Coordinates of C-alpha atoms (C1' of nucleotides) in Angstrom, one line a residue:
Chain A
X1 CA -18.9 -32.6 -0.1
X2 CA -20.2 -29.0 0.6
X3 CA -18.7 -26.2 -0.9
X4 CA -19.5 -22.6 -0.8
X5 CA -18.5 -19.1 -2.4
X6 CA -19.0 -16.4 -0.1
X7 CA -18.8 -13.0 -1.4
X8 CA -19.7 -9.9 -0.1
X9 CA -21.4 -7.2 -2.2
X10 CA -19.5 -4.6 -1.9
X11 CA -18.6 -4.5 -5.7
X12 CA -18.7 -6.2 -8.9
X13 CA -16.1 -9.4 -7.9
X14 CA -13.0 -9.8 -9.5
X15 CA -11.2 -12.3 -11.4
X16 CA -9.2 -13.5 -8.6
X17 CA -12.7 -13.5 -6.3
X18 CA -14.6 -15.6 -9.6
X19 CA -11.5 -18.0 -9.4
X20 CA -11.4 -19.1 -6.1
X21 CA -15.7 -19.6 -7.0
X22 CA -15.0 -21.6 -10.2
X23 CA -12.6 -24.1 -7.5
X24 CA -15.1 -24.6 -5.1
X25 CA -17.9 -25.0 -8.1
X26 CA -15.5 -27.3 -9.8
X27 CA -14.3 -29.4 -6.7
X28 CA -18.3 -30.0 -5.8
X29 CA -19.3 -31.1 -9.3
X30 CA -15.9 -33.1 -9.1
X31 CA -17.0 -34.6 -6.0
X32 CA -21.0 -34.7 -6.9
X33 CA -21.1 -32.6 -3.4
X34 CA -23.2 -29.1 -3.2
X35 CA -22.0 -25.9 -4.2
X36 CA -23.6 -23.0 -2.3
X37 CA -23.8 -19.7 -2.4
X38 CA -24.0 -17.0 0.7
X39 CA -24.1 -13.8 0.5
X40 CA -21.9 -12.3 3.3
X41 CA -23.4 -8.3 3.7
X42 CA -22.0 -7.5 7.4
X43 CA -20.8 -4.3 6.4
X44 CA -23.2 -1.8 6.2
X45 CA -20.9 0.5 5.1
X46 CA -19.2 -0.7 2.4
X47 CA -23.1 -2.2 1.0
X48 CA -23.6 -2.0 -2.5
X49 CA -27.4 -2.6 -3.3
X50 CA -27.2 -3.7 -6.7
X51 CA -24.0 -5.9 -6.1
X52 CA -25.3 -8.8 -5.5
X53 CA -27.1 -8.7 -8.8
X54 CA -23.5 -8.4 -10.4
X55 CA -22.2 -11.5 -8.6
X56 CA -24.9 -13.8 -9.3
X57 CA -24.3 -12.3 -12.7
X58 CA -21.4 -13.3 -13.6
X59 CA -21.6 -16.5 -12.1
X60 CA -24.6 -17.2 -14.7
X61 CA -22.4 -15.9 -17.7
X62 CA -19.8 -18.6 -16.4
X63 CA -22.4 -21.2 -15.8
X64 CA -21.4 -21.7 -12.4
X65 CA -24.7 -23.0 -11.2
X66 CA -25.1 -23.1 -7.8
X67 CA -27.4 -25.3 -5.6
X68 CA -28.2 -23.6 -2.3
X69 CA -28.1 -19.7 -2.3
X70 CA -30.1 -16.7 -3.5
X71 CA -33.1 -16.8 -5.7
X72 CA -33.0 -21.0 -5.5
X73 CA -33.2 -20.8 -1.5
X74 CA -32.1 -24.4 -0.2
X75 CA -32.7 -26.0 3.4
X76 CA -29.8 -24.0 5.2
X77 CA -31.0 -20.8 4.5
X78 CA -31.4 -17.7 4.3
X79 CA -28.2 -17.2 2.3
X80 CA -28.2 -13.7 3.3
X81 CA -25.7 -13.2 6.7
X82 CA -28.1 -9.6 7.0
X83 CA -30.9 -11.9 7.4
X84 CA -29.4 -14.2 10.2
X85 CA -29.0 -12.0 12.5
X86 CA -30.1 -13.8 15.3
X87 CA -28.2 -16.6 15.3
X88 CA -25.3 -14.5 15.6
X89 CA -26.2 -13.0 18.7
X90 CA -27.3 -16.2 19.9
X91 CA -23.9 -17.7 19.3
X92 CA -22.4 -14.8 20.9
X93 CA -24.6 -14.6 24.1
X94 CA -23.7 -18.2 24.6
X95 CA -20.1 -17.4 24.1
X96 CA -20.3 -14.6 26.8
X97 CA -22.0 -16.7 29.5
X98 CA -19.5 -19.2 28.9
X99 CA -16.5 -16.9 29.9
X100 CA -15.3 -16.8 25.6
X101 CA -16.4 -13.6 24.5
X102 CA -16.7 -10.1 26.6
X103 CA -19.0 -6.8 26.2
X104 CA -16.0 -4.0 25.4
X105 CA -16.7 -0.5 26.0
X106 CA -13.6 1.4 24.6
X107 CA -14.0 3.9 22.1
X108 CA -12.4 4.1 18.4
X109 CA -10.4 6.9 19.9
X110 CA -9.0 4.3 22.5
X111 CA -8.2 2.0 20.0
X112 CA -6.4 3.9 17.9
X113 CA -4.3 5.7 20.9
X114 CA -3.4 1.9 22.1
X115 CA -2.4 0.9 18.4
X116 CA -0.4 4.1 17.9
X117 CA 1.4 3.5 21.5
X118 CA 2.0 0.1 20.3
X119 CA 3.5 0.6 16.9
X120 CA 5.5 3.4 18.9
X121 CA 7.0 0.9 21.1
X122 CA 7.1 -1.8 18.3
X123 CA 4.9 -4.0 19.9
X124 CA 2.6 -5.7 17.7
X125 CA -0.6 -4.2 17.1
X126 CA -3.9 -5.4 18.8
X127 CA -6.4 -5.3 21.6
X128 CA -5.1 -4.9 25.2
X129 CA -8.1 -7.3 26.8
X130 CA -9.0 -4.0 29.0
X131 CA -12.9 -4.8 28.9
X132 CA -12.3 -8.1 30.4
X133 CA -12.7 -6.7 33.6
X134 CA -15.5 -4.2 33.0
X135 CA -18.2 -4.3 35.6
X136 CA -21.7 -4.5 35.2
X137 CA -22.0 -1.4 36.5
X138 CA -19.8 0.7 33.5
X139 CA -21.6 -2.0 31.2
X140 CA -24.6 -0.3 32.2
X141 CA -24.1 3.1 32.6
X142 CA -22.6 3.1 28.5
X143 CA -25.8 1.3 27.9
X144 CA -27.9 4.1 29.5
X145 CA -25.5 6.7 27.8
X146 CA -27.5 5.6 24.6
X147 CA -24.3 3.0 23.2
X148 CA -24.1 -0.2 22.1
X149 CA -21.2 -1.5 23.6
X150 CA -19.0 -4.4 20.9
X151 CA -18.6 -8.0 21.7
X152 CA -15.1 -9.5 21.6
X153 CA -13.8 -12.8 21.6
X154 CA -11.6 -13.7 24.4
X155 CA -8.5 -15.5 22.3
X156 CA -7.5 -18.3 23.9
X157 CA -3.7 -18.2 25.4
X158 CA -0.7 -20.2 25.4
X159 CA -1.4 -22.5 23.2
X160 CA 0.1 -24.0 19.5
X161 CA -3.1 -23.0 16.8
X162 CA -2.6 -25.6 13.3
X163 CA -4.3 -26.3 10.5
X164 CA -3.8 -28.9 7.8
X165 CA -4.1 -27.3 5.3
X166 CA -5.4 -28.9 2.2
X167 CA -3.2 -27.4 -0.2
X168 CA -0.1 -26.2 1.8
X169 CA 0.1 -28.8 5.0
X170 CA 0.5 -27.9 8.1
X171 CA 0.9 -24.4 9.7
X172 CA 0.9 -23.6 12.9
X173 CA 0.9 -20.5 15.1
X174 CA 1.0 -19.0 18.3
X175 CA -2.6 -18.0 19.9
X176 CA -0.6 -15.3 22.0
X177 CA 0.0 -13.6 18.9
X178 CA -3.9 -13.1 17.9
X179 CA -5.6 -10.6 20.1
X180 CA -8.9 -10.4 21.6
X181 CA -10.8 -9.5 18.0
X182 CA -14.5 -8.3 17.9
X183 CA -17.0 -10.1 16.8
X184 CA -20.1 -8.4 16.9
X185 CA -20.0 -4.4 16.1
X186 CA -21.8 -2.1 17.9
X187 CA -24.3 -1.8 15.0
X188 CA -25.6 -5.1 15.9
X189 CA -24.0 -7.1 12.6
X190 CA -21.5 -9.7 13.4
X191 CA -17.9 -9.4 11.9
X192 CA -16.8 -11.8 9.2
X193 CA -14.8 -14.2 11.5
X194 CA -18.3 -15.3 13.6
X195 CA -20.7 -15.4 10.7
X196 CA -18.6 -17.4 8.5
X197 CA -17.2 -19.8 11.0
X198 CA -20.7 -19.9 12.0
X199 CA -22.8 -20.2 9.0
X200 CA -20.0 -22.5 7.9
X201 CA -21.2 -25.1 10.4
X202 CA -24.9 -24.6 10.5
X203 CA -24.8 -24.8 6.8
X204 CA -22.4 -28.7 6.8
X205 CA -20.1 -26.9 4.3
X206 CA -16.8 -29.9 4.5
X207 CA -14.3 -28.0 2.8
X208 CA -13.2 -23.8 2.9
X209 CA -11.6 -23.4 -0.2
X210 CA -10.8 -19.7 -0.4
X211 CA -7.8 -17.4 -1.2
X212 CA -4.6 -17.2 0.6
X213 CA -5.6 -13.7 2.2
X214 CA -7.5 -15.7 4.4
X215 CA -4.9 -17.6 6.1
X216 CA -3.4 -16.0 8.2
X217 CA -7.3 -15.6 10.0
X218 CA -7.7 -18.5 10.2
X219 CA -6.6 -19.4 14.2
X220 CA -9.1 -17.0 14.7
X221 CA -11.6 -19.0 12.8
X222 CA -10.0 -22.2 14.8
X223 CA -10.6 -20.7 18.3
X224 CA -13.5 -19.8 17.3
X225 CA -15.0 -23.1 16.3
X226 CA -13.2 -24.8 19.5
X227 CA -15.2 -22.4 21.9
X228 CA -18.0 -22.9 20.2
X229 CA -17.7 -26.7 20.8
X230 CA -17.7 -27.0 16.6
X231 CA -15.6 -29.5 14.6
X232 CA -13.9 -27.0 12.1
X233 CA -14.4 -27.8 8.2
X234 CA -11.2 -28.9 5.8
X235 CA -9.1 -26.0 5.0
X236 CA -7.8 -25.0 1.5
X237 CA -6.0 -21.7 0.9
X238 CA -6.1 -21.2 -2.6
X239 CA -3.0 -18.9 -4.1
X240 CA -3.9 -15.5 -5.4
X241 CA -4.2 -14.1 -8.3
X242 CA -2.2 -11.1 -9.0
X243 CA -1.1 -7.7 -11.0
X244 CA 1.8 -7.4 -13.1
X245 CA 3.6 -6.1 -10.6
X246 CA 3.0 -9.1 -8.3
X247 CA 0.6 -7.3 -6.1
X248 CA -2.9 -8.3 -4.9
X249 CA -5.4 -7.7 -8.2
X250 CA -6.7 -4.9 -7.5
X251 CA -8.5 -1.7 -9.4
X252 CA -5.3 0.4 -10.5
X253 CA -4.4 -2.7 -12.5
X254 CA -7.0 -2.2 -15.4
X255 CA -10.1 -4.5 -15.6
X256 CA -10.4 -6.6 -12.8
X257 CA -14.1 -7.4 -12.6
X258 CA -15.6 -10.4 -14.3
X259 CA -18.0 -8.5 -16.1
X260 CA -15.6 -6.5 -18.1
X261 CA -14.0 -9.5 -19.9
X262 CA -18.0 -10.1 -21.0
X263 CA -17.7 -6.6 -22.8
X264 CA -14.5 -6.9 -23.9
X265 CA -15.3 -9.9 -26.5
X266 CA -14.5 -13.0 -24.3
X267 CA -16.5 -16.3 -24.2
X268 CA -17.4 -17.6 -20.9
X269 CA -15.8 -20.5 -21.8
X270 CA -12.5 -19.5 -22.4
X271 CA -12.7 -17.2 -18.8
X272 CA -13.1 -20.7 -17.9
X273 CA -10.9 -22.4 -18.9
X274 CA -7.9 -19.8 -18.5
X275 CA -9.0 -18.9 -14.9
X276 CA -9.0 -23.1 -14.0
X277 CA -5.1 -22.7 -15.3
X278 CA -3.9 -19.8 -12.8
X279 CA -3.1 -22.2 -10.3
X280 CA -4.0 -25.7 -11.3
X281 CA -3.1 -28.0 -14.2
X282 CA -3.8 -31.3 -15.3
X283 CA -0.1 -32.2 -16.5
X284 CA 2.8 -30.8 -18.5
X285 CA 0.6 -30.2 -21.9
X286 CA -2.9 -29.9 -21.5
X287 CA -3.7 -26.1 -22.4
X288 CA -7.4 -26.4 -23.3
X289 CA -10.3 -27.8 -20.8
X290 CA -13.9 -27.4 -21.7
X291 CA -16.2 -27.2 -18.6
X292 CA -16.6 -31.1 -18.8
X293 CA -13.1 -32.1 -19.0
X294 CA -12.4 -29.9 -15.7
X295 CA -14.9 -31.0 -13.8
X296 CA -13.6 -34.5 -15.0
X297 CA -10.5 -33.6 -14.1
X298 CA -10.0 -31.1 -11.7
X299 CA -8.4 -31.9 -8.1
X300 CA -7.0 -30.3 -5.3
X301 CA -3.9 -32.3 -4.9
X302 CA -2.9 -30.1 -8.3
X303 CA -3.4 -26.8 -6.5
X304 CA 0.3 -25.3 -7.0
X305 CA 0.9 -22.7 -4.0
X306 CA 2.2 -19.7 -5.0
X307 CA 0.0 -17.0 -6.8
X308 CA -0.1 -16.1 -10.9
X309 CA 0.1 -13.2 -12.6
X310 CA -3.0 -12.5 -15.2
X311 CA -2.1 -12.8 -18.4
X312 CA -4.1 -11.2 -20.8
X313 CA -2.1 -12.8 -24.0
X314 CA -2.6 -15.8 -23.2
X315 CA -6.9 -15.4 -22.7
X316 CA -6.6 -13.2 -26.0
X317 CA -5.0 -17.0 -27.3
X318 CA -7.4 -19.1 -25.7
X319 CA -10.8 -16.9 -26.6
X320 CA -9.3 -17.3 -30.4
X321 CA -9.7 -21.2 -29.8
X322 CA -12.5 -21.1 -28.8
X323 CA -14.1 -18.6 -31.4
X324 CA -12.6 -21.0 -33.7
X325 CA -13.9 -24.2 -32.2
X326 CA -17.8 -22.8 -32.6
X327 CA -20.2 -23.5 -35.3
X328 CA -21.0 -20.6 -37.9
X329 CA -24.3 -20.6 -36.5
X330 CA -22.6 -20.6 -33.0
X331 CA -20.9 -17.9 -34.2
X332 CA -23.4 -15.6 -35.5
X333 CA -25.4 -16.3 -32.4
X334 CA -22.8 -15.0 -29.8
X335 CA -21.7 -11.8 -32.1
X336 CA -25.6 -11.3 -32.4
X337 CA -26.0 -11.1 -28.8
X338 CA -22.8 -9.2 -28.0
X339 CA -23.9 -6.6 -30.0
X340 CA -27.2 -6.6 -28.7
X341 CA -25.4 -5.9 -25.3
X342 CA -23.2 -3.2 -27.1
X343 CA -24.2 -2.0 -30.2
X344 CA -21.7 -1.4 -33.1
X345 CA -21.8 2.2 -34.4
X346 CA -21.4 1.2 -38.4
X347 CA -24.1 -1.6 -38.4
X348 CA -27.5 -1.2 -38.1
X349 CA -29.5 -4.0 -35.6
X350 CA -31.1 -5.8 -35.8
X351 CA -28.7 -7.9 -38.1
X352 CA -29.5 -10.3 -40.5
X353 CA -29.2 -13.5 -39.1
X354 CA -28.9 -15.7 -42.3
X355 CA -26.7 -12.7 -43.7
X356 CA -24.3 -13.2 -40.5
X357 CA -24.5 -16.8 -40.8
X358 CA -22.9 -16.6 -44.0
X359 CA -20.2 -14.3 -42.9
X360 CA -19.1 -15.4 -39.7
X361 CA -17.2 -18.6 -41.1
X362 CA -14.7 -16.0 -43.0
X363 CA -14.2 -13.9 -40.3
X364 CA -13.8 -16.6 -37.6
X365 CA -10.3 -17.9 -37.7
X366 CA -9.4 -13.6 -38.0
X367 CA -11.0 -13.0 -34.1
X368 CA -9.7 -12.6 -30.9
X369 CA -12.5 -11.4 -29.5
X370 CA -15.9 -10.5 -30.0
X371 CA -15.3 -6.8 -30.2
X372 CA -13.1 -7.3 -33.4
X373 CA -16.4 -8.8 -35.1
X374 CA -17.5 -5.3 -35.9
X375 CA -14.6 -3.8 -37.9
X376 CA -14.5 -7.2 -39.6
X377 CA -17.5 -7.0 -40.7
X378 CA -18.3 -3.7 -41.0
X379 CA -18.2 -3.9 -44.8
X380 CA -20.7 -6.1 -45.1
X381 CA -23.5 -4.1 -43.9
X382 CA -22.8 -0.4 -45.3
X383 CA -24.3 0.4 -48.3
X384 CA -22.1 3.2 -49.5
X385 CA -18.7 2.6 -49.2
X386 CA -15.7 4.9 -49.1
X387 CA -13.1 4.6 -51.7
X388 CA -9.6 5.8 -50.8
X389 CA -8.3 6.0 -54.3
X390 CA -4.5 5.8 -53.3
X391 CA -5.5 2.7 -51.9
X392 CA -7.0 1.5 -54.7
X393 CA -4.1 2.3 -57.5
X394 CA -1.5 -0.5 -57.0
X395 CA 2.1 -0.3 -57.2
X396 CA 3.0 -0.2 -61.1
X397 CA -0.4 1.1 -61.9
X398 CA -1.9 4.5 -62.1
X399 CA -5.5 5.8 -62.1
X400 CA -6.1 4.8 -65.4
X401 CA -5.1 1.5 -66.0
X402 CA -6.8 1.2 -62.4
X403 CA -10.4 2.1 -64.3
X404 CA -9.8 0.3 -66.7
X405 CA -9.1 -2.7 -65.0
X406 CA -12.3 -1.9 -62.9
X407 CA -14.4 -1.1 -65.9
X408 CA -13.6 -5.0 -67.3
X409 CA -14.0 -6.5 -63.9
X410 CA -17.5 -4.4 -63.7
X411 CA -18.4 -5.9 -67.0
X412 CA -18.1 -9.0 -65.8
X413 CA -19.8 -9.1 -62.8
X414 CA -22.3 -7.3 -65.2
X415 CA -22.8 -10.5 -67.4
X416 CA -22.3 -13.2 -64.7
X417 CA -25.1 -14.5 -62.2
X418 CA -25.0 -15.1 -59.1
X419 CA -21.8 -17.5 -58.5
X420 CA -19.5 -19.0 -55.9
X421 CA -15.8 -18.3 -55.0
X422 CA -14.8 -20.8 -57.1
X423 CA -16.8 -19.9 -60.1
X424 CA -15.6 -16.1 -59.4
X425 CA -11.8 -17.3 -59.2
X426 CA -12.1 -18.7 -62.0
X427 CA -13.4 -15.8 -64.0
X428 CA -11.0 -13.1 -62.4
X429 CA -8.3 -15.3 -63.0
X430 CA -8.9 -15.4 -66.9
X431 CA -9.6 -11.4 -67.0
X432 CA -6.6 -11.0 -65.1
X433 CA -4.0 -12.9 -67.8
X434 CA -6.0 -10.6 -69.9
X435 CA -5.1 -7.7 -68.5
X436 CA -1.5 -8.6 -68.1
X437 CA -1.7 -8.2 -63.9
X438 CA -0.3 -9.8 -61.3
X439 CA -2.4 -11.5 -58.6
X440 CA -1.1 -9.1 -56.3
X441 CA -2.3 -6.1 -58.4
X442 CA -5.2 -7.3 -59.7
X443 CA -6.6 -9.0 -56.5
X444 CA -5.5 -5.9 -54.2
X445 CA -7.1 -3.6 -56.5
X446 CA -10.3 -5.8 -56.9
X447 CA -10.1 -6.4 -52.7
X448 CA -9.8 -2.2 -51.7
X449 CA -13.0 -1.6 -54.6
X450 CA -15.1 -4.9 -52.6
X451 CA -14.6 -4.1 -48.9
X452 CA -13.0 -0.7 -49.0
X453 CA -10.4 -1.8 -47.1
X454 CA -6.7 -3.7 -48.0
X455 CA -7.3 -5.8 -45.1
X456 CA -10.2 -8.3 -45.6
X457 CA -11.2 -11.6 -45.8
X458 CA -10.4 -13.8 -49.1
X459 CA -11.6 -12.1 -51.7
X460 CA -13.8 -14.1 -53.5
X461 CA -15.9 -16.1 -51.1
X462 CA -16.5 -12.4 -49.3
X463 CA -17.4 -11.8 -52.8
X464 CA -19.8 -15.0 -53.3
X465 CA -21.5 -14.1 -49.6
X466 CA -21.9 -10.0 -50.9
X467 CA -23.5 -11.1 -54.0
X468 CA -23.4 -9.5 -57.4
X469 CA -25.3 -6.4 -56.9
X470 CA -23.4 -5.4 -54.0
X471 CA -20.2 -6.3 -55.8
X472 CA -21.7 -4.5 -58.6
X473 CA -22.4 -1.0 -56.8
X474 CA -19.1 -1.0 -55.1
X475 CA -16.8 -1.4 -58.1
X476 CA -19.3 1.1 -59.7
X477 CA -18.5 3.1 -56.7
X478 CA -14.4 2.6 -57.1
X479 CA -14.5 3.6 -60.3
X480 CA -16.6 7.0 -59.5
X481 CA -13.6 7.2 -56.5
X482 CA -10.8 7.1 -59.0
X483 CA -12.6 10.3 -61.3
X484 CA -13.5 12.0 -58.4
Chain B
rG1 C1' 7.8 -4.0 13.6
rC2 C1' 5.6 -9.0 14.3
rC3 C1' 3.2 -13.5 12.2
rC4 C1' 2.3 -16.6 8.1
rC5 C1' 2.9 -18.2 3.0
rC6 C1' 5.7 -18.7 -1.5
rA7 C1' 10.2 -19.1 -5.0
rU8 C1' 11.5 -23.6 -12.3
rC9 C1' 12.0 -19.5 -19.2
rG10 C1' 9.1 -12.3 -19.5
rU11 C1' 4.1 -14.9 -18.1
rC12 C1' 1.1 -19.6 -16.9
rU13 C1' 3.0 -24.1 -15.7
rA14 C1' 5.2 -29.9 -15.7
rG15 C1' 8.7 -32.3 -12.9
rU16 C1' 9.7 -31.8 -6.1
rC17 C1' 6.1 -36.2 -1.8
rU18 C1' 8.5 -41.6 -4.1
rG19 C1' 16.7 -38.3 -5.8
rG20 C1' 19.1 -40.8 -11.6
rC21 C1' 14.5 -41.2 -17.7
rC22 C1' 15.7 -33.3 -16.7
rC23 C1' 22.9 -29.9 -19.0
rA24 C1' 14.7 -29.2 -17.2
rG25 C1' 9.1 -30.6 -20.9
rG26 C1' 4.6 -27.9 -22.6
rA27 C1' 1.8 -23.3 -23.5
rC28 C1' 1.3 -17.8 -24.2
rG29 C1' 4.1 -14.0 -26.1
rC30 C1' 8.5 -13.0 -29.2
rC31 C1' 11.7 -14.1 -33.8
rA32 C1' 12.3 -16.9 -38.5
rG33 C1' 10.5 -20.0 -42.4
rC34 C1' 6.4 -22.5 -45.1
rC35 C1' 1.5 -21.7 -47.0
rU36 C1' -0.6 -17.2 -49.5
rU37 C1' -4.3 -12.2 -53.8
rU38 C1' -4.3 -9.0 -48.1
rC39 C1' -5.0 -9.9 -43.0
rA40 C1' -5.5 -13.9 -40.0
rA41 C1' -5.6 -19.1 -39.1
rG42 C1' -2.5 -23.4 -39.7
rC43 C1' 2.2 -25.9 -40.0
rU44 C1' 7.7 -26.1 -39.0
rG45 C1' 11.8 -24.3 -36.6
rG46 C1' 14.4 -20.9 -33.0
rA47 C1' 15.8 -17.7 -29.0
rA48 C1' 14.4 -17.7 -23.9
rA49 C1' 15.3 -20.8 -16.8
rU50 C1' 23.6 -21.3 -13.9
rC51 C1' 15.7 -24.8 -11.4
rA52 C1' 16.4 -17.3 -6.2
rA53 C1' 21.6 -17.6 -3.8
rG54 C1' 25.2 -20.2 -0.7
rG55 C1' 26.4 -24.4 1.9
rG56 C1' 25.8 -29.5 2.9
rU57 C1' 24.0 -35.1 2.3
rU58 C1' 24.8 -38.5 -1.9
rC59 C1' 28.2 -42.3 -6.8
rG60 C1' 24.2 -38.8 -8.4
rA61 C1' 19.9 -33.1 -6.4
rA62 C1' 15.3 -28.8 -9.6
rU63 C1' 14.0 -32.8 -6.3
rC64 C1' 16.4 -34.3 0.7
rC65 C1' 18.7 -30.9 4.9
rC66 C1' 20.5 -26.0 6.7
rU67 C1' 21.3 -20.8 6.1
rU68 C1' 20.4 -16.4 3.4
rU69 C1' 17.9 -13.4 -0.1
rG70 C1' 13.7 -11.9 -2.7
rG71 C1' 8.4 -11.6 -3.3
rG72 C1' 3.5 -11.8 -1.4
rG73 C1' -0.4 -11.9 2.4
rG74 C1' -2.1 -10.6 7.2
rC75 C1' -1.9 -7.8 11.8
rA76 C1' -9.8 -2.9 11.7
rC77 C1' -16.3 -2.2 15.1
rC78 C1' -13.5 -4.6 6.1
rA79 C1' -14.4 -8.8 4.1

RNA sequence: GCCCCCAUCGUCUAGUCUGGCCCAGGACGCCAGCCUUUCAAGCUGGAAAUCAAGGGUUCGAAUCCCUUUGGGGGCACCA
């Protein structure tokens, strides 16, 4: 099997784009077939240089590893439609000489007359075949007028078009209802229709597995391949993915492109794993796939047909699984590089490593994303902290018993070594029967003096990872809080 | 306007081919409880779908047939 992603760089791709990419990866390294790469830059216009860049980007963050394309070449190539040029015009000289395909003359003004005429008359839109008789005499005289004149396929007529489709059966069509559609532009580049059904062939891709926008092209693509005297590939129309308002992804509906999720905290394997689930499933249970159990598993047959909304909840979900399902070390690793990518503004980089190891484990099963690591551990890091003395005086306390209920806990710290939560517990526990507390006071006013904050993680291994003199300077510094 | 696709809880989906195990299962989100020194996490429970509507076929239909409605996609010298 030979699959392929073809994207053009006209952007950075977007989620529903990187979807229909992580099928066709999935379904090759399902079927131990090829998974390819081509870059599809006909449109000059609409080229962004450093696009492709982005795409091949975010297909490494994903680990979609591709084996033909760009920068690992392969023996179809190039990958690049800009640098097959010539078999295009090849293709379409052959086409011409064999009465499929015409040299059309008319202007864009033309064009736009006949499609305004036609929507006038509530005809359907679409070429009128008026080049099909052009001489080679008005051929040449455009030609000497300095123009390029377009090349357009002549549709065939009368007959039924169908496809068996791979994931929605058979659909048929009427050719009459496809016009005569142009297939090279007059800047020389072919349009999308030759060069993929084209490069489709040359390159032995089996199976098409793109999104539903492409269907209703396809008896184009069809046609196309029967002129050309080609066997056309499998088709598979994949269903899209969508806005919340049930419209094509696009911009206007917030983050879109692959790359954002990166720097919004997600793990590449939970984009993964959520993207396999809008529009495939294993059963009625399985939620959570690593990349080896979808590969394992993944199919076609269980392509549903109708498109999904995005659903940010349930990624938020499925990123906190997978936080969760790292190792500390793990952990520390992918906040390390996250805020290599974007720097936090309260911590200073480069981070301690061993420090991080030790405080990732509390703050792990308290993410969603990545981007929460910072406020989480902001604490940590800062050296002078800033009491909020309201926050430190609990209900049924006032300053003073406060103080003094810091004064004893300073002592104590004072006197202690090093020790662990337990060990900590322990001792706080005693000083607080002491003190006549409840947990609720005690702890609450102990947590606000430790992290600043009446939010944190539990108290005394955040404690035990902070170490004495830390805990030491910020009680000092609650207690300076509560005069001030 | 024309062509094509689709239709199960708010959302992602299982079940549809091969009618009965489905007065519809799971997950996210939501609500409640438990746990608890905070926040999470975890656990337990709950609300949530007249299976788009109507008509058939059948002893029996989410599943088969017909009609309607709704939604989406496409109709470029864009992909």
């Amino acid at each position: 099997m030979r699959v392929r992603y073809a994207p053009s760089p006209t952007g950075l791709p977007h989620v529903g784009n990187v979807r229909t990419a992580l099928f066709n990866w999935l379904f090759a390294r399902r079927t131990n077939g090829a998974f390819i790469v081509r870059v599809e830059d006909t449109d000059q216009n609409r080229l962004v240089r450093e696009a492709v860049a982005g795409i091949l980007e975010g297909l490494r963050w994903l680990d979609l590893d591709w084996d033909e394309g760009p920068e690992v070449g392969g023996p179809y190539g190039p990958y690049m439609q800009s640098e097959r040029l010539d078999i295009y015009h090849e293709a379409a000289a052959d086409l011409i000489r064999r009465g499929h395909a015409y040299y059309c003359i008319c202007s864009p003004e033309r064009l736009k007359e006949l499609r305004k005429q036609q929507s006038r008359e509530k005809k359907n839109p679409g070429y009128d075949g008026k080049c099909q008789t052009l001489s080679e005499r008005e051929l040449q005289e455009y030609r000497d007028g300095g123009n390029t004149p377009v090349v357009r396929f002549k549709m065939v007529r009368d007959e039924t078009i169908s496809v068996d489709d791979i994931v929605r059966g058979r659909v048929d069509w009427n050719s009459n209802l496809t016009d005569d559609f142009v297939i090279i532009k007059s800047d020389g580049f072919p349009t999308y229709h030759l060069a993929n059904v084209l490069d489709d062939h040359l390159m032995e891709i089996t199976h098409v597995l793109r999104a539903e926008e492409w269907l209703s092209s396809t008896p184009r693509h069809i046609a196309l391949y029967g002129a050309l005297g080609l066997k056309p590939p499998q088709f598979g129309h994949l269903p899209m993915i969508l806005g919340p308002d049930r419209s094509k992804l696009s911009k206007r509906h917030g983050s879109t492109a692959l790359l954002e999720y990166r720097d919004m905290g997600y793990l590449p394997e939970s984009m993964v794993n959520f993207m396999a689930l809008l529009g495939w499933s294993l059963d009625d249970r399985t939620e959570i796939l690593d990349r080896s159990a979808l590969v394992e598993s993944f199919s076609l047959e269980r392509v549903v047909k109708s498109g999904a909304i995005f659903n940010i909840d349930k990624l938020e979900w499925m990123n906190g699984i997978y936080i969760r399902s790292l190792s500390p070390e793990a952990l520390a690793g992918r906040i390390r590089d996250y805020w290599q990518l974007s720097p936090p503004t309260g911590i200073p980089q480069p981070v301690d490593m061993a420090y991080l190891c030790r405080i990732a484990p509390l703050i792990q099963p308290r993410l969603k994303t990545l981007v929460d690591a910072a406020e989480r551990t902001e604490f940590f890091f800062k050296v002078g902290l800033d009491h909020v003395p309201k926050d430190l005086i609990q209900k049924g306390m006032d300053a003073e018993s406060t103080r003094a209920a810091l004064e004893e806990s300073l002592a104590l710290m004072g006197i202690s070594d090093e020790l662990g939560a337990d060990r900590l517990e322990e001792a706080f526990e005693d000083l607080r029967l002491k003190l006549e507390l409840s947990r609720r006071q005690f702890f609450s006013l102990l947590r606000v003096a430790i992290t600043a904050s009446r939010v944190s993680p539990p108290l005394f291994e955040t404690m035990e990872v902070l170490g004495r003199d830390r805990c030491v300077d910020r009680i000092t510094g609650a207690i300076g809080a509560l005069r001030g």
